[in-house]
């Protein structure tokens, strides 16, 4: 029925409904079939004027004469869009309504819409592209909203902040620590401390903040933060390199306060034992008494002990000076020593026995070194200032430099092992490598010379300047390489000779039996007692000379 009642206007933009003359409709004319009727004229997606449609149906069913007049009941509409500003103009969103049989949105239309609302900042081109795509896909009258521009909100400035770079010693609680499921009553947590020039507190300056901007290009001012400065205190100063860093001008324990850190003096203790717990300190430690059994001591500076170190684990990065002695327990072969003393610098003590001593530089013991395990990067000296006392006996010693002692070994055939010039094998490997490099460099030079001779044997017409230049460069590089390797080899050989001459074993009084002296893979074992002697190594064999007649001892060691 509706196909006889509807038609398009001449421009195809509207749908006209009219009752043809002589045509009657039933009283129950409804919208049923309207979609098919509109489809017949290609207007099924047009926008319906609901009121106009209801009015026409009423006129047609009542046979009113006005029903024969044209009534506009539908209209073609293009896709529509509008811009919505929100969040104090920081966000611009585009609302799109699907076309009613009309055209989707175009790029020019979107640009014009942005210009109308003065939206110029934070435009998202991908979002605009999505709007265009969706305008093709939307059903008639369907809505779609997409954010297309985003401004920048203001970022308010932050107040100045003061960040402690160390823990507060006042707040430390010394309590026994649990290790491996067991409580160690000697480990009370370690001492909080700092070293000289260590950063204590950092100032983060206040910031001005960053102004925001709306999508229309209007600035939104930011609020600046409040500022404050670091304060110097006892034991702390502001760094000359960075005014925002507070550093320690001494070693000690840090105490944190408002905008500052105070540093106490160097750690000084009457003794180290059960009352103090283990000690871990960044700086120098002075112990007026003893370091007792089973204690652990760590320090980044030097350690001075007026008394003894007894069966303790003591390791510092600086020097260790023990006014009396270092004492461990006698243990069976293969068992761990009860006393470990290790220094990044040197160790000086009156004597040491049944202990493990390690020093990156030198070890100097005045009275004796008895049954110790020694590792020293420099020299080992077991001798007092008058050369009257100083016995090195028992245990083993691996020395990077030389050894000086009054007596070596002891009566009763107690085994004593001394390995000198511990880095000899490394130097020897270096020497071998340099020899091989020198041989290769010589071969490279000869190869360049052979190429030059072959080039000169050829007729002049077969030679060219480019090949000549290449051979010259090859020869120059080969000669340069040869000179470099030769110089490195000669320097190393000289250094090795000097080290072999220096790194000797000097015994100023007596050498007893059952003493093993090692240089690299070479070793000798004394089978009888000698007087004052010097043991040296020439790279091939170990020699023993008397300190008095300077003649090599040919008899059996």
Coordinates of C-alpha atoms in Angstrom, one line a residue:
X1 CA 0.0 0.0 0.0
X2 CA 2.7 2.5 1.0
X3 CA 4.4 2.1 -2.4
X4 CA 1.5 4.0 -4.0
X5 CA 1.5 6.7 -1.4
X6 CA 5.2 7.8 -1.2
X7 CA 7.6 9.3 -3.8
X8 CA 10.8 11.3 -3.9
X9 CA 11.0 15.0 -4.6
X10 CA 12.7 16.1 -7.8
X11 CA 16.0 16.7 -6.0
X12 CA 15.8 13.3 -4.3
X13 CA 16.3 14.8 -0.8
X14 CA 12.8 14.4 0.6
X15 CA 10.0 11.8 0.7
X16 CA 6.5 13.0 -0.1
X17 CA 3.4 11.1 1.1
X18 CA 0.0 11.9 -0.6
X19 CA -3.2 10.0 -1.3
X20 CA -3.9 9.7 -5.0
X21 CA -7.3 10.8 -6.2
X22 CA -9.8 8.0 -6.3
X23 CA -7.7 5.8 -4.0
X24 CA -9.2 4.8 -0.7
X25 CA -7.3 3.4 2.2
X26 CA -8.5 1.2 4.9
X27 CA -9.3 2.5 8.3
X28 CA -6.4 0.5 9.8
X29 CA -3.6 2.1 7.8
X30 CA -0.5 1.9 10.0
X31 CA 3.3 2.2 9.5
X32 CA 3.4 -1.5 8.6
X33 CA 5.0 -1.8 5.2
X34 CA 6.4 1.8 5.3
X35 CA 10.0 0.6 5.2
X36 CA 9.3 -1.5 2.1
X37 CA 7.6 1.5 0.5
X38 CA 10.5 3.7 1.3
X39 CA 12.8 1.1 -0.1
X40 CA 11.0 1.1 -3.4
X41 CA 12.0 4.7 -3.8
X42 CA 15.5 4.3 -2.3
X43 CA 14.7 6.2 0.9
X44 CA 14.7 3.4 3.5
X45 CA 17.5 5.1 5.5
X46 CA 16.0 8.6 5.4
X47 CA 15.2 10.5 8.6
X48 CA 11.5 10.2 9.4
X49 CA 9.5 13.1 10.6
X50 CA 7.4 11.2 13.1
X51 CA 4.7 13.9 13.7
X52 CA 4.2 14.5 10.0
X53 CA 3.9 10.8 9.3
X54 CA 1.3 10.4 12.1
X55 CA -0.7 13.4 10.7
X56 CA -0.7 12.0 7.2
X57 CA -1.9 8.5 8.4
X58 CA -4.7 10.3 10.4
X59 CA -5.8 12.3 7.3
X60 CA -5.6 9.3 4.9
X61 CA -7.7 7.0 7.1
X62 CA -10.4 9.6 7.7
X63 CA -10.5 10.3 3.9
X64 CA -9.8 14.0 4.6
X65 CA -9.2 16.1 1.4
X66 CA -5.9 17.3 2.8
X67 CA -4.6 13.8 2.5
X68 CA -4.3 14.4 -1.3
X69 CA -1.8 17.3 -0.7
X70 CA 1.9 16.4 -0.5
X71 CA 3.3 15.8 3.0
X72 CA 7.0 15.7 3.7
X73 CA 7.5 12.6 5.9
X74 CA 11.2 11.8 5.5
X75 CA 14.4 13.6 4.5
X76 CA 18.0 12.7 3.5
X77 CA 20.6 13.9 6.0
X78 CA 24.4 13.8 5.9
X79 CA 26.4 12.6 8.9
X80 CA 26.6 15.3 11.6
X81 CA 29.4 16.2 14.0
X82 CA 29.9 18.6 16.8
X83 CA 32.8 19.3 19.1
X84 CA 32.5 19.0 22.9
X85 CA 35.0 20.7 25.3
X86 CA 35.4 19.3 28.8
X87 CA 37.8 19.1 31.7
X88 CA 38.4 22.8 31.7
X89 CA 39.1 22.9 28.0
X90 CA 41.8 20.2 28.4
X91 CA 39.9 17.7 26.3
X92 CA 38.1 18.1 23.0
X93 CA 35.8 15.2 21.9
X94 CA 33.9 14.9 18.6
X95 CA 30.3 13.5 18.6
X96 CA 29.2 12.0 15.3
X97 CA 25.7 11.1 14.3
X98 CA 25.4 8.6 11.5
X99 CA 24.0 9.8 8.1
X100 CA 20.3 9.2 7.1
X101 CA 21.0 8.1 3.6
X102 CA 23.4 11.0 3.1
X103 CA 27.2 11.5 3.0
X104 CA 29.6 10.5 5.7
X105 CA 32.0 13.1 7.2
X106 CA 34.8 14.5 5.2
X107 CA 38.3 15.7 6.2
X108 CA 37.6 19.3 5.3
X109 CA 34.5 19.2 7.4
X110 CA 36.4 18.1 10.5
X111 CA 39.1 20.7 10.0
X112 CA 36.4 23.4 9.7
X113 CA 34.8 22.2 12.9
X114 CA 38.1 22.4 14.8
X115 CA 38.7 25.9 13.5
X116 CA 35.3 27.0 14.5
X117 CA 36.0 26.0 18.1
X118 CA 39.6 27.4 18.0
X119 CA 41.0 23.9 18.8
X120 CA 44.7 24.1 17.8
X121 CA 46.7 22.2 20.4
X122 CA 47.1 18.5 21.1
X123 CA 45.2 17.3 18.0
X124 CA 45.4 13.6 17.5
X125 CA 45.5 12.8 13.8
X126 CA 44.8 9.1 14.3
X127 CA 41.7 9.9 16.3
X128 CA 40.4 12.2 13.5
X129 CA 41.1 9.4 11.1
X130 CA 39.0 7.1 13.3
X131 CA 36.2 9.6 13.3
X132 CA 36.2 9.6 9.5
X133 CA 36.1 5.8 9.3
X134 CA 33.4 5.5 11.9
X135 CA 31.2 8.0 10.1
X136 CA 31.1 5.5 7.2
X137 CA 30.2 2.6 9.4
X138 CA 27.6 4.2 11.7
X139 CA 24.0 3.2 11.2
X140 CA 21.5 6.1 10.6
X141 CA 21.2 8.1 13.8
X142 CA 23.8 6.1 15.7
X143 CA 26.1 8.2 17.8
X144 CA 29.9 7.9 18.3
X145 CA 32.1 10.0 20.6
X146 CA 35.9 10.2 20.1
X147 CA 38.5 12.3 21.9
X148 CA 40.4 14.2 19.2
X149 CA 42.5 16.7 21.1
X150 CA 44.2 16.6 24.5
X151 CA 45.7 19.6 26.3
X152 CA 48.4 19.5 29.0
X153 CA 47.3 20.0 32.6
X154 CA 49.6 22.2 34.7
X155 CA 52.1 20.3 36.9
X156 CA 52.6 22.2 40.1
X157 CA 56.1 22.5 41.5
X158 CA 57.4 20.3 44.3
X159 CA 58.8 21.6 47.6
X160 CA 62.5 21.1 48.3
X161 CA 63.2 17.6 49.7
X162 CA 66.1 16.3 51.8
X163 CA 66.9 12.7 51.4
X164 CA 69.3 11.0 53.9
X165 CA 71.8 8.9 52.2
X166 CA 72.8 7.0 55.4
X167 CA 71.0 5.5 58.3
X168 CA 70.7 7.2 61.6
X169 CA 73.0 5.7 64.2
X170 CA 70.8 7.0 67.1
X171 CA 67.9 4.9 65.8
X172 CA 70.0 1.7 65.6
X173 CA 69.1 -1.0 68.0
X174 CA 71.8 -3.5 68.8
X175 CA 70.1 -6.9 69.0
X176 CA 71.4 -10.4 68.3
X177 CA 71.0 -11.3 64.6
X178 CA 69.6 -14.5 63.2
X179 CA 71.8 -16.3 60.7
X180 CA 70.8 -19.5 59.0
X181 CA 68.0 -20.2 61.5
X182 CA 70.3 -19.6 64.5
X183 CA 70.8 -16.5 66.7
X184 CA 74.3 -15.2 66.8
X185 CA 74.8 -13.5 70.2
X186 CA 78.0 -11.9 69.0
X187 CA 76.4 -10.3 65.9
X188 CA 74.5 -7.2 67.2
X189 CA 73.8 -5.8 63.7
X190 CA 77.0 -3.8 63.1
X191 CA 77.8 -0.2 63.7
X192 CA 76.2 2.4 61.4
X193 CA 79.1 4.6 60.3
X194 CA 80.4 6.8 57.4
X195 CA 83.8 7.4 55.9
X196 CA 85.3 10.8 55.1
X197 CA 83.8 12.5 52.0
X198 CA 80.9 10.1 52.0
X199 CA 77.6 11.7 50.9
X200 CA 75.3 12.0 53.9
X201 CA 72.2 13.9 52.6
X202 CA 70.9 15.0 49.2
X203 CA 68.9 18.1 48.6
X204 CA 66.3 17.9 45.8
X205 CA 65.6 21.6 44.9
X206 CA 62.1 22.8 44.6
X207 CA 60.7 23.0 41.2
X208 CA 58.7 25.8 39.4
X209 CA 56.3 23.4 37.9
X210 CA 55.2 23.2 34.3
X211 CA 52.5 25.4 32.8
X212 CA 49.6 23.6 31.2
X213 CA 47.9 24.5 28.0
X214 CA 44.3 24.0 26.8
X215 CA 43.3 22.6 23.5
X216 CA 42.6 26.2 22.4
X217 CA 46.2 27.2 23.2
X218 CA 45.5 29.1 26.5
X219 CA 48.2 28.7 29.2
X220 CA 47.3 27.4 32.6
X221 CA 49.9 28.6 35.2
X222 CA 51.5 26.1 37.6
X223 CA 52.2 26.8 41.3
X224 CA 55.9 26.8 42.3
X225 CA 57.2 24.7 45.2
X226 CA 58.7 26.0 48.4
X227 CA 62.5 26.0 48.6
X228 CA 65.0 25.5 51.5
X229 CA 68.8 24.8 51.8
X230 CA 71.0 22.2 53.4
X231 CA 72.7 23.0 56.8
X232 CA 76.2 22.1 57.8
X233 CA 76.7 20.5 61.1
X234 CA 79.6 19.0 63.2
X235 CA 81.4 16.6 61.0
X236 CA 79.6 17.5 57.8
X237 CA 80.1 20.1 55.1
X238 CA 78.4 21.0 51.8
X239 CA 80.2 19.5 48.9
X240 CA 82.4 21.8 46.9
X241 CA 81.4 19.9 43.7
X242 CA 77.7 19.8 44.4
X243 CA 75.9 22.3 46.6
X244 CA 73.0 19.9 46.9
X245 CA 75.1 17.2 48.6
X246 CA 76.1 17.2 52.3
X247 CA 79.3 15.1 52.9
X248 CA 81.2 13.9 55.9
X249 CA 84.5 15.6 56.7
X250 CA 85.5 12.8 59.1
X251 CA 84.9 9.2 59.8
X252 CA 82.3 8.4 62.4
X253 CA 78.6 7.6 63.1
X254 CA 75.9 9.7 61.4
X255 CA 73.1 11.4 63.3
X256 CA 70.3 12.8 61.1
X257 CA 68.5 16.0 61.9
X258 CA 66.4 18.5 60.0
X259 CA 68.1 19.4 56.7
X260 CA 71.5 18.2 58.1
X261 CA 73.6 15.2 59.4
X262 CA 76.0 15.3 62.3
X263 CA 79.0 13.0 62.3
X264 CA 80.7 11.7 65.5
X265 CA 84.4 11.2 65.8
X266 CA 86.4 8.1 64.9
X267 CA 85.2 4.9 66.5
X268 CA 87.2 4.2 69.6
X269 CA 86.5 1.2 71.8
X270 CA 88.1 -0.1 75.0
X271 CA 87.8 -3.7 73.6
X272 CA 85.8 -5.7 71.1
X273 CA 83.9 -8.6 72.6
X274 CA 80.5 -9.8 73.7
X275 CA 79.5 -6.3 74.9
X276 CA 80.1 -4.6 71.6
X277 CA 79.3 -7.4 69.2
X278 CA 80.9 -7.6 65.8
X279 CA 82.2 -4.3 64.4
X280 CA 81.7 -3.0 60.9
X281 CA 83.0 0.5 60.5
X282 CA 83.7 2.9 57.6
X283 CA 86.9 4.5 58.8
X284 CA 89.6 4.0 61.3
X285 CA 89.1 1.9 64.5
X286 CA 91.1 2.2 67.6
X287 CA 90.9 -0.6 70.2
X288 CA 92.6 0.3 73.5
X289 CA 92.4 -3.3 74.7
X290 CA 92.0 -6.7 72.9
X291 CA 89.9 -8.1 70.1
X292 CA 88.5 -11.2 71.8
X293 CA 87.8 -14.7 70.4
X294 CA 85.1 -15.3 67.8
X295 CA 84.7 -11.6 67.0
X296 CA 84.4 -10.2 63.5
X297 CA 85.9 -6.8 62.7
X298 CA 85.5 -4.9 59.4
X299 CA 86.8 -1.4 58.7
X300 CA 87.5 0.6 55.6
X301 CA 90.4 2.5 57.2
X302 CA 93.2 1.5 59.5
X303 CA 93.0 -0.6 62.7
X304 CA 95.1 -0.1 65.8
X305 CA 95.0 -2.6 68.6
X306 CA 96.9 -1.9 71.8
X307 CA 96.5 -5.4 73.0
X308 CA 96.0 -8.8 71.3
X309 CA 94.0 -10.2 68.5
X310 CA 92.9 -13.7 69.6
X311 CA 91.1 -16.2 67.3
X312 CA 89.1 -13.4 65.6
X313 CA 88.2 -12.6 62.0
X314 CA 89.7 -9.2 61.3
X315 CA 89.6 -7.6 57.8
X316 CA 90.3 -4.0 57.0
X317 CA 91.1 -2.1 53.8
X318 CA 93.9 -0.1 55.3
X319 CA 96.8 -1.0 57.6
X320 CA 96.7 -3.2 60.8
X321 CA 98.9 -2.5 63.7
X322 CA 98.9 -4.8 66.8
X323 CA 101.0 -3.6 69.7
X324 CA 101.2 -7.1 71.2
X325 CA 100.4 -10.3 69.3
X326 CA 98.1 -12.2 66.9
X327 CA 97.2 -15.5 68.4
X328 CA 95.2 -18.4 67.0
X329 CA 94.7 -22.1 68.0
X330 CA 96.8 -24.9 66.8
X331 CA 94.6 -26.9 64.3
X332 CA 95.1 -30.1 62.4
X333 CA 96.2 -30.0 58.8
X334 CA 93.3 -29.1 56.5
X335 CA 91.3 -27.4 59.2
X336 CA 90.3 -23.7 59.0
X337 CA 92.5 -21.4 61.1
X338 CA 90.7 -19.9 64.1
X339 CA 92.3 -16.5 63.6
X340 CA 92.2 -14.6 60.3
X341 CA 93.9 -11.1 59.9
X342 CA 93.6 -9.5 56.5
X343 CA 94.7 -6.1 55.4
X344 CA 94.4 -4.1 52.2
X345 CA 97.7 -2.4 53.2
X346 CA 100.3 -3.8 55.6
X347 CA 100.3 -5.7 58.9
X348 CA 102.6 -5.0 61.8
X349 CA 102.6 -6.9 65.0
X350 CA 105.0 -8.1 67.8
X351 CA 104.4 -11.7 66.8
X352 CA 101.9 -14.0 65.2
X353 CA 101.2 -17.7 65.8
X354 CA 98.7 -20.4 64.5
X355 CA 97.0 -17.7 62.4
X356 CA 96.2 -16.9 58.8
X357 CA 97.7 -13.5 57.7
X358 CA 97.0 -11.8 54.4
X359 CA 98.3 -8.4 53.3
X360 CA 98.3 -6.7 50.0
X361 CA 101.5 -4.8 50.8
X362 CA 104.0 -6.0 53.6
X363 CA 103.9 -7.9 56.8
X364 CA 106.4 -7.0 59.6
X365 CA 106.6 -9.1 62.8
X366 CA 109.2 -8.3 65.4
X367 CA 109.7 -11.5 67.4
X368 CA 108.4 -14.5 65.6
X369 CA 106.1 -16.0 63.0
X370 CA 105.1 -19.4 64.3
X371 CA 103.0 -22.0 62.3
X372 CA 101.1 -19.4 60.4
X373 CA 99.6 -19.4 56.9
X374 CA 101.0 -16.3 55.2
X375 CA 99.8 -14.5 52.0
X376 CA 101.5 -11.2 51.3
X377 CA 101.7 -9.2 48.1
X378 CA 104.9 -7.3 49.2
X379 CA 107.7 -8.3 51.6
X380 CA 107.7 -10.4 54.7
X381 CA 110.0 -9.2 57.5
X382 CA 110.4 -11.2 60.7
X383 CA 113.0 -9.2 62.5
X384 CA 113.3 -6.6 65.3
X385 CA 115.2 -3.3 64.9
X386 CA 118.4 -4.8 66.3
X387 CA 118.4 -8.0 64.1
X388 CA 118.5 -10.1 67.3
X389 CA 115.0 -11.6 67.2
X390 CA 112.8 -12.8 64.4
X391 CA 112.1 -16.5 63.7
X392 CA 110.0 -17.7 60.7
X393 CA 109.1 -21.3 61.4
X394 CA 106.4 -23.8 60.7
X395 CA 103.4 -23.3 58.4
X396 CA 103.6 -21.8 54.9
X397 CA 104.3 -18.4 53.4
X398 CA 103.6 -17.2 49.9
X399 CA 105.3 -13.9 49.3
X400 CA 105.1 -11.5 46.3
X401 CA 108.4 -9.8 47.2
X402 CA 111.3 -10.7 49.4
X403 CA 111.7 -12.3 52.9
X404 CA 114.0 -11.1 55.7
X405 CA 114.3 -12.9 58.9
X406 CA 116.8 -13.7 61.7
X407 CA 116.2 -17.5 61.8
X408 CA 114.4 -19.7 59.3
X409 CA 112.9 -22.9 60.6
X410 CA 113.4 -24.4 64.0
X411 CA 115.3 -27.3 65.6
X412 CA 113.3 -30.5 65.7
X413 CA 112.5 -30.7 61.9
X414 CA 109.3 -28.7 62.0
X415 CA 108.3 -28.3 58.3
X416 CA 108.5 -24.8 57.0
X417 CA 107.5 -23.7 53.5
X418 CA 108.4 -20.4 51.9
X419 CA 107.4 -19.5 48.3
X420 CA 109.0 -16.3 47.1
X421 CA 108.3 -14.1 44.0
X422 CA 104.7 -15.6 43.9
X423 CA 104.1 -13.8 40.6
X424 CA 107.0 -15.4 38.8
X425 CA 104.9 -17.8 36.8
X426 CA 102.8 -14.9 35.6
X427 CA 105.9 -13.0 34.5
X428 CA 107.3 -16.1 32.9
X429 CA 104.1 -16.6 30.9
X430 CA 104.3 -13.0 29.8
X431 CA 107.9 -13.4 28.7
X432 CA 106.9 -16.5 26.6
X433 CA 104.1 -14.6 25.0
X434 CA 106.3 -11.7 24.1
X435 CA 108.8 -14.0 22.6
X436 CA 106.2 -15.5 20.4
X437 CA 104.9 -12.1 19.4
X438 CA 108.4 -11.0 18.6
X439 CA 108.9 -14.1 16.4
X440 CA 105.6 -13.4 14.6
X441 CA 106.6 -9.7 14.1
X442 CA 110.0 -10.9 12.6
X443 CA 108.1 -13.1 10.2
X444 CA 105.8 -10.2 9.3
X445 CA 108.9 -8.1 8.5
X446 CA 110.5 -10.9 6.4
X447 CA 107.2 -11.4 4.5
X448 CA 107.2 -7.7 3.6
X449 CA 110.8 -7.8 2.4
X450 CA 110.1 -10.9 0.3
X451 CA 107.2 -9.1 -1.4
X452 CA 109.4 -6.1 -2.0
X453 CA 112.1 -8.2 -3.7
X454 CA 109.6 -10.0 -5.8
X455 CA 108.2 -6.6 -6.9
X456 CA 111.6 -5.3 -7.9
X457 CA 112.4 -8.5 -9.9
X458 CA 109.5 -7.8 -12.3
X459 CA 110.0 -5.7 -15.4
X460 CA 109.3 -2.0 -14.8
X461 CA 106.4 -2.1 -17.3
X462 CA 104.6 -4.6 -15.1
X463 CA 105.0 -2.5 -11.9
X464 CA 102.5 0.2 -10.8
X465 CA 102.7 2.9 -8.1
X466 CA 99.6 1.6 -6.2
X467 CA 101.2 -1.8 -5.6
X468 CA 104.5 -0.1 -4.7
X469 CA 102.7 2.1 -2.1
X470 CA 100.9 -1.0 -0.7
X471 CA 104.2 -2.8 -0.2
X472 CA 105.8 0.3 1.4
X473 CA 102.9 0.6 3.9
X474 CA 103.1 -3.1 4.6
X475 CA 106.8 -2.8 5.3
X476 CA 106.5 0.3 7.4
X477 CA 103.7 -1.3 9.6
X478 CA 105.7 -4.5 9.9
X479 CA 108.8 -2.6 11.1
X480 CA 106.8 -0.5 13.5
X481 CA 105.2 -3.6 14.9
X482 CA 108.6 -5.3 15.3
X483 CA 110.0 -2.3 17.1
X484 CA 107.0 -2.1 19.5
X485 CA 107.2 -5.8 20.4
X486 CA 111.0 -5.7 20.7
X487 CA 110.8 -2.7 23.1
X488 CA 108.0 -4.4 25.2
X489 CA 110.1 -7.6 25.3
X490 CA 113.3 -5.8 26.4
X491 CA 111.4 -3.8 29.1
X492 CA 109.8 -6.9 30.5
X493 CA 113.1 -8.9 30.5
X494 CA 114.8 -6.1 32.3
X495 CA 111.9 -5.9 34.9
X496 CA 112.0 -9.6 35.4
X497 CA 115.8 -9.6 36.0
X498 CA 115.4 -6.7 38.5
X499 CA 112.6 -8.6 40.3
X500 CA 114.7 -11.8 40.4
X501 CA 117.6 -9.8 42.0
X502 CA 115.3 -8.1 44.5
X503 CA 113.0 -11.0 45.5
X504 CA 115.3 -13.0 47.6
X505 CA 115.2 -14.8 51.0
X506 CA 117.7 -13.3 53.5
X507 CA 118.4 -15.2 56.7
X508 CA 120.6 -13.2 59.1
X509 CA 121.5 -15.9 61.6
X510 CA 120.6 -19.6 61.0
X511 CA 118.7 -21.8 58.5
X512 CA 117.5 -25.0 60.0
X513 CA 116.6 -28.3 58.4
X514 CA 113.3 -29.3 56.7
X515 CA 112.8 -25.8 55.2
X516 CA 111.3 -25.8 51.7
X517 CA 112.2 -22.8 49.6
X518 CA 110.2 -22.4 46.3
X519 CA 110.6 -20.1 43.3
X520 CA 108.0 -20.9 40.7
X521 CA 108.2 -24.7 40.0
X522 CA 111.7 -24.9 41.4
X523 CA 112.3 -25.9 45.1
X524 CA 115.0 -26.9 47.5
X525 CA 114.7 -28.5 50.9
X526 CA 117.4 -27.9 53.5
X527 CA 118.9 -31.1 54.9
X528 CA 121.3 -29.5 57.3
X529 CA 121.7 -26.3 59.3
X530 CA 123.3 -23.3 57.6
X531 CA 124.5 -19.9 58.9
X532 CA 123.4 -16.6 57.6
X533 CA 122.4 -17.1 54.0
X534 CA 120.7 -15.7 51.0
X535 CA 118.4 -17.7 48.7
X536 CA 118.0 -16.4 45.1
X537 CA 116.6 -17.6 41.8
X538 CA 118.1 -16.9 38.4
X539 CA 115.2 -18.3 36.4
X540 CA 116.8 -21.8 36.1
X541 CA 117.9 -22.8 39.6
X542 CA 117.8 -21.8 43.2
X543 CA 121.1 -20.7 44.7
X544 CA 122.1 -20.3 48.3
X545 CA 125.0 -18.0 49.3
X546 CA 126.6 -17.3 52.6
X547 CA 126.1 -13.7 53.7
X548 CA 129.7 -13.5 54.9
X549 CA 132.0 -14.9 52.2
X550 CA 129.5 -14.2 49.3
X551 CA 130.5 -17.6 47.7
X552 CA 127.9 -20.0 46.5
X553 CA 127.5 -23.0 48.8
X554 CA 128.2 -26.0 46.6
X555 CA 127.5 -28.6 49.2
X556 CA 124.1 -30.2 49.6
X557 CA 121.5 -28.0 51.1

